[in-house]
Short mmCIF file of C-alpha atoms and ligand atoms in Angstrom, two decimals:
data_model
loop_
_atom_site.label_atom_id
_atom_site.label_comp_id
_atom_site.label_asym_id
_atom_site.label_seq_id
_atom_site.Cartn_x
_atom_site.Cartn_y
_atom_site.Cartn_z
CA UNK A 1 -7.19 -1.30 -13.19
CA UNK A 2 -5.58 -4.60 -13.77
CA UNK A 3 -3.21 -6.62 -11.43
CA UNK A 4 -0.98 -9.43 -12.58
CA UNK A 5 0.46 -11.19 -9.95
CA UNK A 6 3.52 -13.81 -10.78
CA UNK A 7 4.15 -15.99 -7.35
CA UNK A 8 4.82 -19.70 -6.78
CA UNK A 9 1.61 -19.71 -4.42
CA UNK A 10 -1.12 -18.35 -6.14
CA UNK A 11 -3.72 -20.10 -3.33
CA UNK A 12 -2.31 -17.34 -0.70
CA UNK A 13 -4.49 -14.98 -3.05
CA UNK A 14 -7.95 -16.44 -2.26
CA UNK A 15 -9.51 -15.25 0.64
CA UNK A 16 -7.53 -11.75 0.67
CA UNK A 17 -8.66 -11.00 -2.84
CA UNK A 18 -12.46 -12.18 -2.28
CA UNK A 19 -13.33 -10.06 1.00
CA UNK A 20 -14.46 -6.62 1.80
CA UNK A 21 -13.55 -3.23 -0.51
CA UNK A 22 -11.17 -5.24 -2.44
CA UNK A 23 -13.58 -8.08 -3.27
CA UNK A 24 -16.67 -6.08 -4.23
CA UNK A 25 -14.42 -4.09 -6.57
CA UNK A 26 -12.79 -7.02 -8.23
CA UNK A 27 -16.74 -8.29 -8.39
CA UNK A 28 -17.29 -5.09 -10.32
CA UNK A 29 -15.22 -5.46 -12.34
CA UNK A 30 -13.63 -2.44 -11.16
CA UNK A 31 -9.90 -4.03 -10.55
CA UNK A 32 -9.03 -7.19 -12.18
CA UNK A 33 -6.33 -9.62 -10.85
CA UNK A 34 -4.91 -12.82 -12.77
CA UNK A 35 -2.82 -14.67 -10.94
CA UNK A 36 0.19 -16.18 -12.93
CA UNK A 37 2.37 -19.66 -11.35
CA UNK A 38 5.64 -19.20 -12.67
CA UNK A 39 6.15 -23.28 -11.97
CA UNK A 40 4.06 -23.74 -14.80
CA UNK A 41 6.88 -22.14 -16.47
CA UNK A 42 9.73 -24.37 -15.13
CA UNK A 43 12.43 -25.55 -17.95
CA UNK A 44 12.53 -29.26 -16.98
CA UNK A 45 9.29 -31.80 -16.19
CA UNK A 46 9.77 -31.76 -12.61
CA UNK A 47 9.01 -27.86 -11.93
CA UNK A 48 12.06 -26.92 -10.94
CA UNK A 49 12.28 -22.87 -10.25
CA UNK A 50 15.02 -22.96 -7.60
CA UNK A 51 18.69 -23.80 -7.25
CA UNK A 52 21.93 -23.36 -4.66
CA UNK A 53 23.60 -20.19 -4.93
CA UNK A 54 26.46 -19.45 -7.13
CA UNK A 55 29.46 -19.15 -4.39
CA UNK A 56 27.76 -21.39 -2.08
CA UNK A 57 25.58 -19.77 0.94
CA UNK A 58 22.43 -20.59 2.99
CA UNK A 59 18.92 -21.50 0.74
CA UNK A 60 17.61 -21.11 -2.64
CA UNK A 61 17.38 -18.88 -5.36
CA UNK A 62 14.37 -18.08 -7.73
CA UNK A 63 15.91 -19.32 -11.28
CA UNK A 64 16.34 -16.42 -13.72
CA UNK A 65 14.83 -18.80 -17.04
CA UNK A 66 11.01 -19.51 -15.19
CA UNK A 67 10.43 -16.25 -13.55
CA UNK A 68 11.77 -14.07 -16.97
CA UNK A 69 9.79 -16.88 -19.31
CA UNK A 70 6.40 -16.11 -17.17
CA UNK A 71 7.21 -12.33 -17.11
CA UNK A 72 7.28 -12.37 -21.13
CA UNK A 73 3.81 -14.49 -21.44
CA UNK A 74 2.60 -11.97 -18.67
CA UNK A 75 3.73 -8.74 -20.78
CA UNK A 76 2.66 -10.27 -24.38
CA UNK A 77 -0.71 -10.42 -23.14
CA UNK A 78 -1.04 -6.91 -21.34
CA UNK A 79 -2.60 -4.91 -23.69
CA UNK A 80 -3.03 -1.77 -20.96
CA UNK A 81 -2.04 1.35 -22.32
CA UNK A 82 0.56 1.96 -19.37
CA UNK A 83 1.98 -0.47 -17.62
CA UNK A 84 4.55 -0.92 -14.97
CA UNK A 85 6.59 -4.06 -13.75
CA UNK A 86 7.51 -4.06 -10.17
CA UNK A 87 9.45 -6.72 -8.10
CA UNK A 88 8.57 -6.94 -4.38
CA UNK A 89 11.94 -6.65 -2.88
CA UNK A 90 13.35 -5.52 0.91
CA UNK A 91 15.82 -3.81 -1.24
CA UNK A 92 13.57 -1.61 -3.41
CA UNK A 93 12.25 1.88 -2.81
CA UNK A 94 9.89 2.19 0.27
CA UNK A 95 5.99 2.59 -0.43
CA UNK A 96 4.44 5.30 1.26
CA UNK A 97 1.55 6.77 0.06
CA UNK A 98 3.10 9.28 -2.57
CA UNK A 99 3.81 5.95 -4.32
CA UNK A 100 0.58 4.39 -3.72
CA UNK A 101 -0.66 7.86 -5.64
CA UNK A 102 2.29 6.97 -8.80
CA UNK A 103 1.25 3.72 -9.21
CA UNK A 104 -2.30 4.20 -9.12
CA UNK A 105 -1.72 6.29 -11.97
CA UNK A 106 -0.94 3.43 -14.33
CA UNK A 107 -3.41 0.91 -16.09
CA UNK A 108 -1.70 -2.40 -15.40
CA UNK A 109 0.84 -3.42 -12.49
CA UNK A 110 2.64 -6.78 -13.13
CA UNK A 111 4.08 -7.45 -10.07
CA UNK A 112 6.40 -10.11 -9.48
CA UNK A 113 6.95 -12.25 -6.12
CA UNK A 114 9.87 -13.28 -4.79
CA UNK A 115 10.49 -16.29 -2.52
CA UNK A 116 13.47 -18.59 -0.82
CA UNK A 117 16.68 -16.21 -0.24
CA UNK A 118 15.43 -14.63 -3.49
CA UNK A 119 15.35 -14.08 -7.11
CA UNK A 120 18.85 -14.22 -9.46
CA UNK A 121 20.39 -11.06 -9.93
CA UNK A 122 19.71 -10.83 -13.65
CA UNK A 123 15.47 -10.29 -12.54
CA UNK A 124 16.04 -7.22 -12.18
CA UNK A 125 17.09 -6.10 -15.58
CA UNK A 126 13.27 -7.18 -16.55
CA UNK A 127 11.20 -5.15 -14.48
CA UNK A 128 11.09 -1.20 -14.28
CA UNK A 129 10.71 -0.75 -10.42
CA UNK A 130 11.95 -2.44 -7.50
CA UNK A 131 9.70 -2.36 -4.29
CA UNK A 132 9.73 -3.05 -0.74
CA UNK A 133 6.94 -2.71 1.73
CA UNK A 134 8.71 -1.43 5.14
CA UNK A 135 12.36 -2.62 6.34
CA UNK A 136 12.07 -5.76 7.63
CA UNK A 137 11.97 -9.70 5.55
CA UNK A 138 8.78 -11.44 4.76
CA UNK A 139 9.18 -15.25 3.90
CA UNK A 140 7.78 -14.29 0.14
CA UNK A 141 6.67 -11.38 -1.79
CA UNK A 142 2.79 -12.43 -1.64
CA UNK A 143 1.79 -10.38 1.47
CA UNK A 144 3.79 -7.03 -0.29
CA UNK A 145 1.81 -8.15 -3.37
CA UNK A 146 -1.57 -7.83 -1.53
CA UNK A 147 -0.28 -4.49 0.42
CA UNK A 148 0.10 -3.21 -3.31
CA UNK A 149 -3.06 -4.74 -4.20
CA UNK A 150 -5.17 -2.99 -1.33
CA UNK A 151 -3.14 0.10 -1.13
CA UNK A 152 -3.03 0.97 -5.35
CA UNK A 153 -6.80 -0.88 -5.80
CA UNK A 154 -8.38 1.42 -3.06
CA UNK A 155 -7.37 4.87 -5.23
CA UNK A 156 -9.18 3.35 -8.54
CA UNK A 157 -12.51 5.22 -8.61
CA UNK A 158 -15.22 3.87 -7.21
CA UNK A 159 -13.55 0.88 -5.24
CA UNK A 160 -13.83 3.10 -1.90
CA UNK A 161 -17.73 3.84 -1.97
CA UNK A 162 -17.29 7.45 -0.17
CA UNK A 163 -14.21 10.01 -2.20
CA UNK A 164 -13.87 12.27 0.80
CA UNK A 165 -12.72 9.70 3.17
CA UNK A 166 -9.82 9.09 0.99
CA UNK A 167 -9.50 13.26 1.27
CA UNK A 168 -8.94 13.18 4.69
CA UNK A 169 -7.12 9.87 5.48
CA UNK A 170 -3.63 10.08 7.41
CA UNK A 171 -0.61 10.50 4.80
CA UNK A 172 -3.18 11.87 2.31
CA UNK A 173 -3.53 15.11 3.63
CA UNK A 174 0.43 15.38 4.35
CA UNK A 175 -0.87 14.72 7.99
CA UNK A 176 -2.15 12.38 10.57
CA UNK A 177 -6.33 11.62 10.61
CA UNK A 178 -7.91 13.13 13.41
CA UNK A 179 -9.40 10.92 16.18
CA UNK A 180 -12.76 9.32 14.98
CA UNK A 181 -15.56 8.21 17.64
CA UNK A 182 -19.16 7.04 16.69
CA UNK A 183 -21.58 5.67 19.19
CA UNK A 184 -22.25 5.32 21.98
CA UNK A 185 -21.53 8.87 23.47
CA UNK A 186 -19.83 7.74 26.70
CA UNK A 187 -18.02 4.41 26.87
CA UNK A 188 -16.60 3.53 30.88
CA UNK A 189 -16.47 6.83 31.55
CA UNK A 190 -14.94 8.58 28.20
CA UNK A 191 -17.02 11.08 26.88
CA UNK A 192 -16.91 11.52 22.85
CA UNK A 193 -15.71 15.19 22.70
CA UNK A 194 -18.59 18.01 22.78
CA UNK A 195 -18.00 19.35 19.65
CA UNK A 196 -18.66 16.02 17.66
CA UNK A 197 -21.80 15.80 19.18
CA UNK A 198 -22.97 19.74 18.52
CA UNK A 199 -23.53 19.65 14.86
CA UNK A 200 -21.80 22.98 14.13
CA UNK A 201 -19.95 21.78 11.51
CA UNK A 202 -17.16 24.96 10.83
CA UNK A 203 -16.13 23.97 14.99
CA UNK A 204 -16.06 20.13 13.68
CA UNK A 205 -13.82 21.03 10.59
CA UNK A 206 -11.59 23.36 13.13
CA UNK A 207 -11.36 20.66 15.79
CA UNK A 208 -10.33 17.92 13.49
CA UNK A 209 -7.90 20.32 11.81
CA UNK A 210 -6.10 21.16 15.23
CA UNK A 211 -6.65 17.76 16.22
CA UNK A 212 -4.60 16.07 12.77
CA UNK A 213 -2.00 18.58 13.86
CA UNK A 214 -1.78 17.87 17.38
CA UNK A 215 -1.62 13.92 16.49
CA UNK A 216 1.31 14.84 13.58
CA UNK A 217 3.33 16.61 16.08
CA UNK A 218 3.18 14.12 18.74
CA UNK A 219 3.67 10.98 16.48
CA UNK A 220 5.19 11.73 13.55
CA UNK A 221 6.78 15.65 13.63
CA UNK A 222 8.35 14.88 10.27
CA UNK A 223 5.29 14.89 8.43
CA UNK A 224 4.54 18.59 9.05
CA UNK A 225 7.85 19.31 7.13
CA UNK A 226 6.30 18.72 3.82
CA UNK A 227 2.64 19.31 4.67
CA UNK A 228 0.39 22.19 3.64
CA UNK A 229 -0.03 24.40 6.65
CA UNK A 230 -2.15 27.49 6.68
CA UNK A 231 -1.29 30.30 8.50
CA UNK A 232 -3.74 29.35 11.40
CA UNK A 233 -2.24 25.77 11.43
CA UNK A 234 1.29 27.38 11.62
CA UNK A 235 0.25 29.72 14.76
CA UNK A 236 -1.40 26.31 16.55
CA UNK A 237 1.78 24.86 15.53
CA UNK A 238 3.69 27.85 17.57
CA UNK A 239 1.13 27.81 20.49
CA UNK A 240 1.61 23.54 21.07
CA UNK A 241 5.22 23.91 20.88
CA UNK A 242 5.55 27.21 22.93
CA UNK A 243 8.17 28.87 19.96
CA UNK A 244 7.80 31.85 18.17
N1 LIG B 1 17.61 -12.54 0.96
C1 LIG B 1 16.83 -11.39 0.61
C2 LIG B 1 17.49 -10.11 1.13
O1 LIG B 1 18.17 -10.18 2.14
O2 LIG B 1 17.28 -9.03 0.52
C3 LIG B 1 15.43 -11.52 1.18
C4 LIG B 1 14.61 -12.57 0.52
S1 LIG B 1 13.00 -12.75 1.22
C5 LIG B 1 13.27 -14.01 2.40
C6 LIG B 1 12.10 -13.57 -0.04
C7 LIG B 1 11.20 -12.68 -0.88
O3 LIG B 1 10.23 -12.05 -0.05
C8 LIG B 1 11.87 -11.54 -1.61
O4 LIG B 1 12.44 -11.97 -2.83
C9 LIG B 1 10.73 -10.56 -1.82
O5 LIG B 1 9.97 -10.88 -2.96
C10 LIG B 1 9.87 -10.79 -0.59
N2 LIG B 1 10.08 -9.77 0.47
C11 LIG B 1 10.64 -9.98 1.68
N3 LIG B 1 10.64 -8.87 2.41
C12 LIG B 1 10.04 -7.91 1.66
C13 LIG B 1 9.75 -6.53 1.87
N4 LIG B 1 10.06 -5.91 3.00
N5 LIG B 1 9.13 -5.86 0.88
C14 LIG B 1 8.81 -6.47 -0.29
N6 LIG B 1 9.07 -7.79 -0.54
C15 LIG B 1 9.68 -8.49 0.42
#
């Protein structure tokens, strides 16, 4: 799968990009990333890529001309059969991990990083999806590049060495991960539960099951709304919350 990042710091990239899963897979050749400076497509010799607002106001706004002019270069030379543009945004769509799925459905995401108070309005009529990371401001839209990055890159096959890990994973499953332990068996006085340590593995499967449950009703409730329950999960369900 292939990344295209346009940002005004493409240095931020480095470290995050060479470590761990994300690294190894990019080593691979698994998931490719090119990195894109939209500076180097400023109109006038000095690099200019911001201005005042229009109407006066606090900062700086991303020029339409240098961001759009990268954007084409980017697009002319994306030959993936399906690709989507996305601009990092607060105000776009929230990622959760039904998007993560969508998007790791495509060949190519160009994704496009905003900085200073933002990018001019007229952006937006160039890319096809506008995304934001959780509600709160970053300085730039590096760090949402990189959650995209990790989040989308992880899916591709092969990047995560072990499939059923991704089976189980909170979100994935419409629920919460169980609690994981691994050695030793008793840390300061807390025992890893019995069952882990039995090797029956229908009572593992069971536990975790009730446990996923358990930790979706006490954290996040709303999950179980849209989750696939079985009949024996909806009965727990009943006997945690004392109805029915
Ligand atoms: N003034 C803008 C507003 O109120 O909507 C915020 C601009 S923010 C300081 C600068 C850039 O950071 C944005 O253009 C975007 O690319 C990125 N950014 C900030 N918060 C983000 C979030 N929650 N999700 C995705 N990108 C974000």
């Amino acid at each position: 799968m292939k990344f295209s990042v346009l940002t005004l710091f493409p240095d931020f990239f480095s470290s995050p990009l060479s470590q761990s899963i994300i690294g190894r897979a990019i080593e691979k050749g698994l998931l490719e990333v090119s990195l894109h400076n939209i500076r180097d497509y400023a109109q006038d010799k000095h690099g200019t890529v911001d201005d005042t607002p229009y109407g006066g106001g606090a900062g700086m706004v991303l020029r339409v001309e240098p961001v759009v002019s990268c954007l084409d270069a980017v697009k002319k030379g994306c030959h993936a059969e399906s690709t989507l543009t996305i601009l990092t945004t607060p105000q776009g769509v929230r990622l959760d991990q039904r998007l993560v799925e969508e998007l790791a459905g495509y060949q190519a995401l160009i994704i496009l990083c905003g900085r200073y108070e933002g990018i001019d309005e007229r952006t937006r009529a160039f890319v096809d999806m506008e995304v934001s990371i959780g509600d709160y401001i970053l300085t730039g839209g590096e760090i949402a590049a990189l959650v995209l990055i990790d989040s989308v890159g992880r899916l591709v096959p092969g990047v995560v060495g072990q499939k059923d890990s991704l089976k189980t994973e909170s979100f994935t499953t419409g629920l919460l991960e169980y609690p994981q332990y691994t050695r030793p068996p008793e840390f300061r006085g807390m025992r890893v539960p019995e069952v882990l340590l039995s090797g029956h593995h229908q009572e593992i499967r069971r536990w975790r099951r009730r446990e996923s449950i358990k930790r979706t009703l006490e954290r996040r409730p709303d999950l179980l709304d849209s989750a696939e329950l079985t009949e024996e999960d909806i009965r727990f369900i009943k006997e945690l919350t004392g109805k029915g």
